[in-house]
XYZ file of C-alpha atoms in Angstrom:
731
model
C 14.199 54.277 -106.992
C 16.088 53.317 -103.785
C 16.201 49.799 -102.512
C 14.111 50.740 -99.533
C 12.190 53.975 -99.428
C 11.260 55.405 -95.982
C 7.590 54.517 -95.495
C 4.982 56.131 -93.339
C 2.191 53.970 -91.900
C -0.581 56.636 -93.025
C -2.179 56.809 -96.338
C -0.637 53.422 -97.380
C -2.464 50.090 -97.246
C -0.436 49.585 -94.052
C -2.750 51.877 -92.152
C -5.380 48.940 -92.218
C -2.822 47.180 -89.797
C -3.604 49.798 -87.070
C -6.705 49.714 -84.664
C -8.104 52.893 -86.063
C -7.939 56.670 -85.503
C -10.442 56.932 -82.691
C -10.449 55.785 -79.127
C -12.716 52.794 -80.040
C -12.580 50.209 -77.344
C -12.204 52.585 -74.424
C -14.783 52.417 -71.827
C -17.431 55.221 -71.693
C -17.904 57.055 -68.445
C -21.370 55.307 -67.860
C -19.822 52.026 -68.414
C -17.013 52.785 -65.854
C -19.794 53.441 -63.307
C -21.365 50.165 -64.255
C -17.907 48.324 -63.737
C -17.474 50.027 -60.254
C -20.854 48.893 -59.041
C -20.342 45.433 -60.575
C -19.131 42.336 -58.519
C -15.339 42.225 -57.760
C -13.149 42.393 -60.743
C -10.791 39.708 -61.737
C -7.189 40.386 -60.823
C -4.259 39.069 -62.782
C -0.597 39.346 -61.970
C 1.657 41.487 -64.214
C 4.935 43.374 -64.503
C 4.477 46.941 -65.744
C 6.254 47.493 -69.029
C 5.456 51.318 -69.432
C 9.076 51.975 -68.351
C 12.084 49.706 -67.465
C 11.570 49.880 -63.799
C 9.323 46.691 -64.006
C 7.019 47.259 -61.022
C 4.872 44.167 -60.157
C 1.167 45.085 -60.486
C -2.330 43.807 -60.623
C -4.643 44.115 -63.707
C -8.228 44.481 -62.828
C -10.783 43.363 -65.434
C -14.491 43.078 -65.626
C -15.232 40.449 -68.213
C -13.404 41.399 -71.414
C -13.090 45.122 -70.076
C -9.820 46.409 -68.546
C -10.873 48.488 -65.653
C -7.493 49.630 -63.974
C -4.039 48.466 -63.025
C -2.663 49.038 -59.513
C 0.582 48.088 -57.719
C 1.290 44.794 -56.292
C 1.303 44.994 -52.418
C 4.709 44.464 -50.961
C 6.604 44.569 -54.238
C 10.117 46.183 -53.597
C 9.900 48.225 -56.811
C 6.539 49.610 -56.328
C 5.419 48.968 -52.762
C 1.804 48.631 -54.002
C 1.787 52.035 -55.641
C 2.296 52.511 -59.329
C 3.481 55.829 -60.754
C 1.599 58.098 -63.229
C 2.874 55.962 -66.117
C 2.002 52.574 -64.626
C -1.602 53.526 -63.740
C -1.751 54.904 -67.351
C -0.922 51.382 -68.752
C -4.573 51.070 -69.436
C -3.876 53.172 -72.429
C -1.262 50.777 -73.696
C -4.023 48.237 -74.367
C -6.427 50.771 -75.767
C -4.092 52.753 -77.854
C -6.065 53.460 -80.945
C -3.082 53.233 -83.300
C -1.498 49.784 -82.110
C -0.033 47.560 -84.762
C -2.432 44.591 -84.928
C -1.367 42.947 -88.354
C 1.918 41.905 -89.874
C 3.148 44.042 -92.750
C 5.435 43.476 -95.855
C 7.105 45.943 -97.943
C 6.324 45.411 -101.521
C 6.755 47.246 -104.970
C 3.568 47.937 -106.961
C 3.868 49.912 -110.183
C 7.314 51.202 -109.184
C 6.068 52.374 -105.820
C 7.003 51.029 -102.424
C 4.216 50.408 -99.791
C 3.473 48.217 -96.742
C 0.820 45.621 -97.257
C -0.875 43.575 -94.754
C 0.248 39.893 -94.842
C -0.477 36.724 -93.054
C 1.726 35.698 -90.285
C 2.777 32.706 -92.350
C 3.888 34.906 -95.236
C 5.733 37.476 -93.028
C 7.546 34.862 -90.993
C 8.337 33.060 -94.237
C 10.101 35.992 -95.735
C 12.219 36.440 -92.631
C 13.250 32.789 -92.560
C 14.026 32.868 -96.364
C 16.235 35.937 -96.156
C 18.152 34.919 -92.872
C 18.755 31.503 -94.453
C 20.335 33.092 -97.276
C 22.373 35.469 -95.002
C 23.532 32.381 -93.182
C 24.590 30.654 -96.329
C 26.200 33.559 -98.133
C 27.895 35.290 -95.110
C 27.238 33.412 -91.914
C 24.739 33.636 -89.074
C 27.029 35.881 -86.990
C 26.217 38.739 -89.790
C 22.793 39.108 -88.161
C 22.618 41.922 -85.553
C 19.905 42.437 -83.096
C 19.085 45.795 -81.531
C 16.687 45.119 -78.602
C 15.220 46.743 -75.457
C 13.093 45.802 -72.525
C 12.111 42.510 -70.624
C 10.582 41.023 -73.736
C 14.038 41.317 -75.506
C 15.184 38.030 -73.871
C 13.077 36.105 -76.376
C 14.968 37.547 -79.360
C 18.410 37.489 -77.517
C 17.686 33.717 -77.389
C 16.680 33.508 -80.980
C 19.836 35.317 -82.224
C 22.418 33.446 -80.028
C 20.521 30.135 -81.226
C 21.050 31.229 -84.926
C 24.757 31.762 -84.288
C 25.124 35.624 -83.513
C 26.169 37.352 -80.331
C 25.973 40.810 -81.816
C 23.019 41.847 -79.691
C 23.047 45.384 -78.638
C 20.793 47.325 -76.115
C 20.733 50.985 -77.109
C 20.513 51.735 -73.454
C 24.306 50.922 -72.884
C 25.760 53.581 -75.382
C 22.745 55.912 -75.057
C 22.078 55.751 -71.154
C 23.922 53.996 -68.614
C 27.106 52.525 -70.361
C 29.518 55.243 -69.080
C 28.234 54.933 -65.440
C 28.637 51.191 -65.345
C 32.031 51.306 -67.059
C 33.307 54.028 -64.619
C 32.196 52.134 -61.605
C 33.453 48.804 -62.943
C 36.847 50.328 -63.389
C 36.983 51.754 -59.816
C 35.101 48.823 -57.834
C 35.319 45.940 -60.176
C 31.506 45.764 -60.892
C 28.972 48.253 -62.244
C 25.874 49.688 -60.523
C 22.809 47.533 -60.526
C 19.371 48.253 -61.822
C 17.594 49.244 -59.758
C 20.350 51.265 -58.213
C 21.625 49.823 -54.939
C 21.238 53.480 -53.251
C 20.314 53.030 -49.554
C 18.546 56.393 -49.466
C 16.126 55.372 -46.698
C 18.954 55.108 -44.249
C 21.031 57.882 -45.655
C 22.125 61.055 -43.763
C 23.046 62.910 -47.048
C 22.157 62.342 -50.796
C 24.207 63.924 -53.436
C 22.315 64.177 -56.751
C 24.468 65.167 -59.817
C 21.990 65.880 -62.810
C 19.654 63.125 -61.503
C 16.099 64.344 -61.742
C 14.340 62.111 -59.092
C 10.756 62.937 -59.112
C 10.698 63.758 -62.882
C 12.035 60.397 -64.155
C 9.738 58.539 -61.722
C 11.911 55.526 -60.932
C 9.457 54.209 -58.467
C 11.502 52.725 -55.804
C 14.114 55.472 -56.084
C 11.653 58.152 -55.802
C 9.928 56.513 -52.699
C 13.428 55.955 -50.987
C 14.295 59.719 -51.853
C 11.309 60.696 -50.074
C 12.204 58.649 -46.998
C 15.580 60.446 -46.993
C 13.617 63.912 -47.146
C 11.497 62.823 -44.230
C 14.369 61.640 -42.173
C 16.117 65.094 -42.596
C 18.826 63.760 -44.765
C 21.005 66.715 -46.124
C 20.053 66.923 -49.814
C 22.643 68.271 -52.232
C 21.425 68.893 -55.736
C 23.817 69.667 -58.637
C 21.836 70.896 -61.679
C 21.840 73.991 -64.112
C 18.191 73.719 -63.798
C 15.967 74.031 -60.639
C 14.538 70.607 -60.920
C 12.039 68.916 -58.700
C 14.892 67.412 -56.792
C 16.547 70.837 -56.310
C 13.267 72.105 -54.820
C 13.733 69.494 -52.045
C 17.442 70.248 -51.460
C 19.175 72.351 -48.760
C 21.912 72.910 -51.223
C 21.161 73.616 -55.029
C 24.399 74.094 -56.932
C 23.382 75.600 -60.291
C 26.385 74.495 -62.148
C 27.519 75.605 -65.655
C 26.813 72.649 -68.012
C 29.710 70.380 -68.853
C 31.859 71.266 -65.790
C 30.706 68.303 -63.427
C 34.268 66.832 -63.484
C 35.701 70.138 -62.235
C 33.296 70.006 -59.481
C 33.987 66.500 -58.514
C 37.759 67.053 -58.576
C 37.329 69.992 -56.261
C 35.293 67.938 -53.779
C 37.924 65.317 -53.768
C 40.642 68.047 -53.252
C 38.778 69.235 -50.231
C 38.149 65.822 -48.634
C 41.890 64.876 -49.164
C 43.277 68.307 -48.278
C 41.125 68.389 -44.922
C 41.633 64.619 -44.282
C 37.772 64.203 -44.124
C 37.923 60.469 -45.297
C 38.166 57.404 -43.310
C 41.868 56.861 -43.314
C 41.677 53.168 -41.896
C 39.119 52.213 -44.521
C 41.000 53.937 -47.400
C 44.264 52.214 -46.202
C 42.643 48.916 -46.204
C 40.435 48.975 -49.366
C 41.861 51.398 -51.856
C 45.026 51.693 -53.910
C 46.238 54.921 -55.669
C 45.700 57.310 -52.978
C 49.207 59.027 -53.241
C 48.774 59.355 -56.990
C 45.227 60.810 -56.613
C 46.276 63.247 -53.882
C 49.037 64.633 -55.881
C 46.844 64.918 -58.988
C 44.058 66.822 -57.218
C 46.175 69.085 -55.184
C 45.881 72.038 -57.842
C 42.157 71.515 -58.076
C 40.945 73.631 -55.302
C 37.341 75.166 -54.990
C 39.003 78.371 -56.240
C 40.251 76.669 -59.332
C 36.902 75.261 -59.926
C 34.948 78.482 -59.410
C 35.638 80.037 -62.903
C 34.730 76.778 -64.695
C 31.538 75.729 -62.572
C 30.361 79.179 -61.731
C 29.959 77.848 -58.000
C 31.357 79.776 -55.264
C 34.268 78.129 -53.502
C 32.579 78.360 -50.018
C 29.650 76.339 -51.473
C 31.991 73.624 -52.880
C 33.731 73.533 -49.418
C 30.656 73.288 -47.419
C 28.996 70.714 -49.410
C 32.104 68.443 -49.459
C 32.285 68.752 -45.707
C 28.529 67.771 -45.297
C 28.818 64.624 -47.497
C 32.009 63.569 -45.579
C 30.601 64.161 -42.084
C 27.494 62.024 -42.941
C 29.699 59.331 -44.487
C 29.370 56.354 -44.973
C 25.750 56.920 -44.678
C 26.175 59.292 -47.786
C 24.611 58.237 -51.324
C 26.519 59.664 -54.437
C 23.736 58.939 -56.728
C 25.294 57.537 -59.772
C 22.447 58.665 -62.344
C 20.998 57.006 -65.154
C 21.088 58.764 -68.419
C 24.775 59.553 -68.237
C 25.816 60.266 -71.950
C 26.485 63.875 -71.894
C 29.905 65.360 -72.765
C 31.952 62.623 -74.432
C 34.113 62.151 -71.242
C 31.335 60.473 -69.482
C 33.196 57.262 -68.262
C 35.718 59.640 -66.628
C 32.752 61.734 -65.036
C 31.556 58.395 -63.525
C 34.904 57.568 -62.525
C 35.128 60.625 -60.520
C 31.864 59.999 -58.765
C 33.000 56.453 -58.109
C 36.333 57.789 -56.579
C 34.508 60.186 -54.378
C 32.292 57.194 -53.128
C 35.424 55.165 -52.614
C 36.968 57.819 -50.410
C 33.720 57.958 -48.475
C 33.639 54.265 -47.963
C 30.049 54.006 -48.980
C 30.173 50.621 -50.983
C 28.411 48.037 -48.992
C 27.654 50.454 -46.103
C 24.210 51.261 -44.611
C 22.982 54.408 -45.931
C 25.422 54.290 -48.881
C 25.304 51.573 -51.447
C 23.826 48.325 -50.115
C 24.832 44.999 -51.526
C 21.982 43.828 -53.859
C 21.057 40.133 -54.265
C 18.988 38.208 -56.805
C 16.961 34.934 -56.320
C 18.954 31.770 -57.517
C 16.566 31.024 -60.455
C 17.780 28.252 -62.827
C 17.766 28.493 -66.659
C 15.425 26.373 -68.489
C 17.495 23.437 -69.881
C 18.269 24.026 -73.551
C 21.038 23.023 -76.085
C 24.318 24.894 -75.900
C 24.404 27.882 -78.330
C 26.642 27.530 -81.293
C 29.926 29.518 -81.160
C 29.715 32.746 -83.490
C 32.266 32.687 -86.454
C 32.903 36.320 -85.402
C 31.951 38.288 -82.226
C 30.730 41.714 -81.382
C 34.046 42.040 -79.813
C 35.931 41.642 -82.931
C 33.857 44.592 -84.435
C 33.682 46.923 -81.358
C 36.845 46.618 -79.265
C 39.226 47.899 -81.998
C 37.226 51.237 -81.811
C 36.058 51.321 -78.154
C 38.572 49.138 -76.232
C 36.866 49.025 -72.831
C 33.234 48.664 -74.101
C 31.683 45.961 -71.913
C 28.846 45.273 -74.294
C 27.861 45.729 -77.879
C 27.696 49.257 -79.080
C 24.661 50.080 -81.222
C 26.463 52.862 -82.986
C 29.264 50.563 -83.993
C 26.854 48.009 -85.320
C 25.061 50.585 -87.439
C 28.269 51.761 -88.758
C 29.257 48.308 -89.788
C 25.997 47.739 -91.693
C 26.736 50.427 -94.364
C 27.637 49.571 -97.733
C 27.846 46.465 -99.955
C 30.743 45.079 -98.082
C 29.289 45.677 -94.643
C 29.953 43.203 -91.980
C 26.300 42.935 -90.922
C 23.640 41.721 -93.289
C 20.442 41.846 -91.447
C 18.984 43.742 -88.600
C 16.309 42.521 -86.085
C 14.814 45.428 -84.037
C 12.792 44.852 -81.164
C 10.883 47.358 -79.001
C 13.432 50.255 -79.629
C 12.620 53.266 -81.790
C 16.208 54.050 -83.011
C 15.566 57.542 -84.763
C 14.437 58.937 -81.500
C 16.900 57.149 -79.311
C 20.161 57.571 -81.101
C 21.127 61.121 -82.167
C 22.374 61.277 -85.773
C 21.230 57.870 -86.819
C 18.503 58.686 -89.263
C 20.908 59.252 -92.303
C 22.893 56.164 -91.329
C 19.718 54.001 -91.115
C 18.625 55.266 -94.469
C 22.041 54.280 -95.910
C 22.217 50.924 -94.228
C 18.655 50.189 -95.622
C 19.979 50.361 -99.205
C 22.522 47.372 -98.503
C 21.187 45.163 -95.864
C 19.400 41.921 -97.001
C 16.790 42.132 -94.247
C 15.407 44.698 -91.709
C 12.679 43.389 -89.282
C 10.940 45.566 -86.789
C 8.864 44.142 -83.811
C 6.885 46.425 -81.841
C 3.544 47.183 -80.176
C 2.962 50.442 -82.275
C 4.129 52.035 -85.378
C 7.259 54.285 -84.973
C 9.887 56.180 -86.883
C 11.883 52.937 -87.148
C 9.256 50.810 -88.749
C 9.544 53.023 -91.704
C 13.026 51.335 -92.680
C 11.763 47.793 -92.228
C 11.124 45.131 -94.649
C 8.858 43.327 -92.360
C 6.903 44.819 -89.502
C 5.600 42.422 -86.875
C 2.909 43.491 -84.306
C 3.631 42.294 -80.804
C 0.861 42.373 -78.198
C 1.149 44.576 -75.199
C 2.572 43.416 -71.820
C -0.970 42.970 -70.593
C -1.580 40.320 -73.181
C 1.457 38.038 -72.725
C 3.829 35.958 -70.674
C 7.542 36.982 -70.476
C 10.455 35.859 -68.360
C 10.122 36.195 -64.404
C 11.375 39.516 -62.975
C 14.440 38.606 -61.014
C 16.184 41.990 -60.337
C 18.784 42.751 -57.751
C 17.289 43.996 -54.530
C 17.570 44.337 -50.783
C 15.601 41.095 -50.434
C 15.499 38.644 -53.403
C 12.241 38.726 -55.088
C 10.598 37.458 -58.367
C 7.440 38.632 -60.011
C 5.340 37.245 -62.734
C 3.954 38.873 -65.993
C 1.047 36.954 -67.295
C -1.741 37.671 -69.825
C -4.858 39.457 -68.323
C -6.516 40.034 -71.666
C -6.605 38.369 -75.151
C -4.122 39.845 -77.833
C -5.888 42.566 -79.821
C -6.339 42.001 -83.561
C -3.620 39.463 -84.930
C -0.919 40.737 -82.497
C 1.224 37.987 -80.907
C 3.540 37.704 -77.903
C 7.154 37.987 -78.381
C 8.009 34.477 -77.158
C 5.557 33.125 -79.825
C 7.287 35.345 -82.589
C 10.764 34.140 -81.611
C 9.648 30.562 -81.511
C 8.024 30.623 -85.046
C 10.998 32.360 -86.476
C 13.314 29.798 -84.902
C 11.175 26.988 -86.069
C 11.413 28.117 -89.691
C 15.167 28.216 -89.325
C 15.537 24.754 -88.175
C 16.137 25.791 -84.410
C 13.031 23.991 -83.115
C 15.404 22.238 -80.280
C 15.919 25.718 -78.899
C 12.109 26.283 -78.500
C 10.776 23.112 -77.097
C 7.647 24.664 -75.394
C 4.144 25.091 -76.740
C 3.464 28.027 -74.443
C 5.933 30.070 -72.551
C 4.099 29.388 -69.415
C 5.770 26.075 -69.479
C 9.185 27.655 -69.075
C 7.822 29.937 -66.264
C 6.219 26.982 -64.342
C 9.417 24.832 -64.697
C 11.461 27.645 -63.266
C 9.150 28.208 -60.512
C 8.967 24.625 -59.512
C 12.879 24.461 -59.190
C 12.573 26.932 -56.399
C 9.676 25.404 -54.546
C 6.883 27.420 -56.133
C 4.615 27.217 -59.221
C 2.956 29.152 -61.805
C -0.408 28.484 -59.993
C 1.104 30.155 -56.943
C 2.574 33.350 -58.656
C -0.768 33.850 -60.414
C -2.197 34.300 -56.954
C 0.557 36.068 -55.155
C 2.320 37.942 -58.043
C 5.607 38.018 -56.241
C 7.837 35.592 -54.070
C 10.406 36.472 -51.751
C 13.543 34.416 -50.966
C 15.991 34.651 -47.980
C 19.211 36.401 -48.546
C 22.097 34.188 -48.676
C 24.770 37.148 -48.418
C 25.112 39.983 -46.103
C 23.267 43.199 -46.931
C 26.230 45.362 -45.843
C 29.948 44.753 -44.995
C 31.096 44.775 -41.441
C 32.794 47.907 -40.160
C 36.552 47.287 -40.312
C 36.234 44.496 -42.790
C 38.755 44.150 -45.627
C 36.652 44.055 -48.858
C 37.546 41.676 -51.764
C 36.851 43.939 -54.785
C 36.903 42.437 -58.093
C 39.417 44.610 -59.692
C 42.932 43.644 -60.806
C 44.419 44.839 -57.421
C 41.483 43.422 -55.394
C 40.983 46.989 -54.177
C 39.033 50.042 -54.966
C 41.245 51.503 -57.730
C 41.420 55.248 -57.208
C 44.080 55.148 -59.936
C 42.943 52.846 -62.635
C 45.433 50.547 -63.997
C 43.043 49.220 -66.615
C 42.631 52.756 -68.107
C 46.541 53.228 -67.864
C 47.320 50.162 -69.657
C 44.733 50.941 -72.224
C 46.243 54.328 -73.014
C 43.635 56.395 -71.274
C 43.890 58.824 -68.272
C 44.031 56.807 -65.152
C 42.527 59.730 -63.233
C 39.691 61.873 -64.440
C 40.751 64.881 -66.567
C 38.556 68.025 -66.668
C 38.122 69.321 -70.271
C 36.332 72.722 -70.681
C 33.185 72.287 -72.658
C 32.742 73.975 -76.036
C 30.948 77.344 -76.020
C 28.055 78.121 -78.532
C 28.017 81.074 -80.908
C 26.447 84.212 -79.784
C 22.790 84.118 -79.639
C 22.835 80.295 -79.215
C 22.037 78.423 -76.015
C 22.955 74.922 -74.834
C 20.335 72.385 -75.396
C 19.538 70.463 -72.102
C 16.920 67.828 -71.983
C 15.387 65.306 -69.550
C 12.330 63.440 -68.469
C 8.838 63.916 -67.381
C 6.404 61.872 -64.934
C 3.916 61.514 -67.517
C 6.051 59.863 -70.143
C 8.712 56.977 -70.834
C 11.322 58.364 -73.364
C 9.598 58.532 -76.882
C 7.329 55.436 -76.211
C 4.200 56.813 -74.573
C 3.163 59.950 -76.211
C 0.467 58.098 -78.167
C -0.939 56.437 -75.180
C -4.371 58.100 -74.797
C -4.307 58.090 -71.105
C -0.891 59.708 -70.761
C -1.423 62.160 -73.912
C -4.148 63.883 -71.974
C -1.590 64.538 -69.132
C 1.094 65.916 -71.330
C 0.261 66.200 -75.013
C 3.371 68.176 -75.879
C 6.692 69.309 -74.470
C 7.675 72.763 -73.503
C 10.903 74.501 -73.926
C 12.143 76.297 -70.786
C 13.870 79.767 -71.604
C 15.084 82.175 -69.105
C 13.382 85.497 -68.856
C 16.415 87.511 -69.847
C 16.746 85.323 -73.014
C 12.939 85.595 -73.653
C 13.367 89.502 -73.478
C 16.272 89.489 -75.764
C 14.357 87.515 -78.447
C 10.899 89.136 -77.853
C 9.543 85.780 -76.805
C 6.403 85.655 -74.743
C 5.381 82.930 -72.207
C 3.081 80.241 -73.812
C 3.837 81.336 -77.276
C 5.358 78.923 -79.896
C 8.915 78.961 -81.350
C 10.912 76.660 -83.559
C 14.366 75.597 -82.405
C 17.146 75.993 -84.787
C 20.533 74.192 -83.884
C 24.078 75.208 -84.661
C 23.905 73.140 -87.885
C 20.843 74.695 -89.190
C 18.305 71.839 -88.161
C 14.895 73.231 -87.436
C 12.465 71.672 -84.871
C 8.578 71.418 -84.972
C 6.909 74.358 -83.190
C 7.264 74.015 -79.447
C 5.518 75.980 -76.740
C 7.610 78.275 -74.468
C 7.794 78.342 -70.753
C 9.574 81.427 -69.359
C 11.024 80.582 -66.147
C 14.106 81.427 -63.971
C 14.364 77.580 -63.225
C 16.923 77.345 -66.144
C 20.143 79.102 -66.442
C 20.524 81.885 -68.899
C 22.959 80.042 -71.094
C 20.777 77.037 -71.499
C 17.453 75.812 -72.596
C 15.613 72.740 -71.482
C 12.932 70.413 -72.822
C 11.465 67.007 -72.118
C 12.653 64.236 -74.445
C 10.465 62.021 -76.605
C 8.284 64.388 -78.505
C 8.047 65.718 -82.143
C 7.033 62.153 -83.669
C 7.267 62.012 -87.484
C 5.429 58.672 -87.680
C 1.997 59.572 -88.979
C 0.655 56.190 -87.823
C 0.767 57.715 -84.218
C -2.344 59.894 -84.651
C -2.283 61.539 -81.162
C 1.543 62.240 -81.036
C 2.407 63.092 -84.565
C 3.985 66.552 -84.915
C 3.249 67.552 -81.334
C 6.316 69.276 -79.661
C 10.023 69.422 -80.539
C 12.269 66.304 -81.052
C 15.428 67.050 -79.242
C 17.131 64.000 -80.621
C 16.732 65.492 -84.230
C 18.607 68.700 -82.965
C 21.654 66.562 -81.559
C 23.815 66.678 -84.685
C 27.042 67.255 -82.664
C 27.624 64.014 -80.991
C 30.499 63.668 -78.424
C 31.611 60.062 -78.515
C 33.204 58.581 -75.424
C 36.511 57.182 -76.623
C 36.519 54.488 -73.773
C 33.253 52.638 -74.276
C 31.477 54.533 -77.154
C 28.777 56.569 -75.281
C 27.032 59.086 -77.485
C 27.463 62.362 -75.568
C 24.299 64.453 -76.530
C 24.852 67.822 -74.613
C 27.175 69.343 -77.220
C 24.364 71.116 -79.229
C 23.075 74.632 -79.083
C 19.873 76.089 -80.379
C 18.494 79.621 -81.180
C 14.848 80.656 -81.931
C 12.624 81.352 -84.733
C 9.050 82.491 -83.995
C 6.278 80.044 -85.018
C 2.614 80.342 -85.582
C 0.450 78.808 -82.812
């Protein structure tokens, strides 16, 4: 028997820790009518947690019933209007398969299973094993893998314990290459939300950015502003996306050739002297090296690689230059594609630098946050070893811990890491190729803790599963994101926790107290922390409970002045078209195009993306959002469908280049995808049986990603190097 078998929350006793298999608790239609005719509902301020955009919202309740969730008027993230997912947050509370009791892995008669435990017993097991890890190896051997706003409580716990190995998978699986590429060029990364001034733009360039499908609320709204203002929209995408449907110029590029197009655009702008020569002379370095480097990369050179007509490349380059600096080169979000993604981001940043859009109206505005003081606490202990000691020898320019490196260093008896704390991140459906490594790590680690609202694939590896209550039932830290106008927003509990679930702040405090770290958690309720912070900036918890948000005056300019010499935070103090940091680290100082691999005959590149109904793999079991999109579809070009005899709306299984076979998935035959590629929405094909609605529905794209293209600069996991063919399936 293995030290840890993979356990499913289904037929085991652990199933009693779920709410149930029906929609018990949801309001019947007749009751909805009664609620609508009842006296005004109670409104409670919250911050949506269905996706990471964190829109401020109002929760409307009638007694103990959740009625609806609406946007907070005036909020810069939502402008008072939530997206599809946000209004579907009702389902997060009434999800029939929520975790509501702690679970412990036990062995009975030679068989492993989850059993319901008391909070005291579950927390006691965690404290006992972490104490042994600290004694035998050191507290720095704890690694925490976290995601979302609630992660701050467990970041605090980990650092108080003595570990800074705290990774957010989104760095290596989403935004890391983008942030690294822009940091190397401008001395700082792109903010979240992205500081794209699309409302004032005269040209918007989207390269594989699916605005309108990923539903980043304020981004979609300002993109709509650009369309209404007749801005030129240039969309580069192998698929005719929603954004492509709004564009005057759709460039259906061959997958994997973005750098070739970007180099050709730069070639045109330099060769035709379309850039602002005065701005570039004052604010950039490396122009001679860049000009010499891109001279051969003409649109004619790029044509065979990209499949884009040279005239289309020239025309779009001229359009974005003519509109500059009111041109947005959208940096994208999910940017781990080909393994050279930092260099792809560098090429985008270089283009932005030549057009002078950093800090310019209609380009990238300068975001600002409120000056919100930290709650006074003891200094954290200095870890015996840092994540940098583990990571930078492999990925020398990683600006944050890399999840893949942490997992690699949790394998075997001599592993560096001895315990994993996993919060609100479903690693098997987030990180390609991780399932086997997680299984291997689970045989040697001394402790694995999973903290989540619902069962998922990752809970099957845990020793202890702790049920967190949903965002509608808890306080978290104040939202203080960089924006045009500094603004903070409150998340407060609108409803009592369901079952025995607890807020994350309480879980972190209770674990910390059992580890002798009570001084780091001096509050009885996290509301005390929130109220203290608000009082330092002239407000209070009572005020924010009423208003939901609070604005502060800017203390810095929104844009740079025309003609201003800008102090960039790079080694040279200028925009580094030629990166001295990359050169000194042994990498290409200018982006290099490497042609992508080609699939075998009969295989097609696997592309993936988002849909407005769901957030990653987190919402497929939400009973409201499930009804809107119960399964994903695989988009197949008509010529390919004819070749394989596949009919529209039929089911197939996808088989990748290494023989991995997906669940059955319904086909959409459409000319909106290239003949060399297929496309499907990420996050489906769940194997966690505790998710009664989502289990087995659709194809899991992450399981088909067995060829991972690692970015050598910062460790990003390029996911687009995979190909699939088709096997007919029974409906």
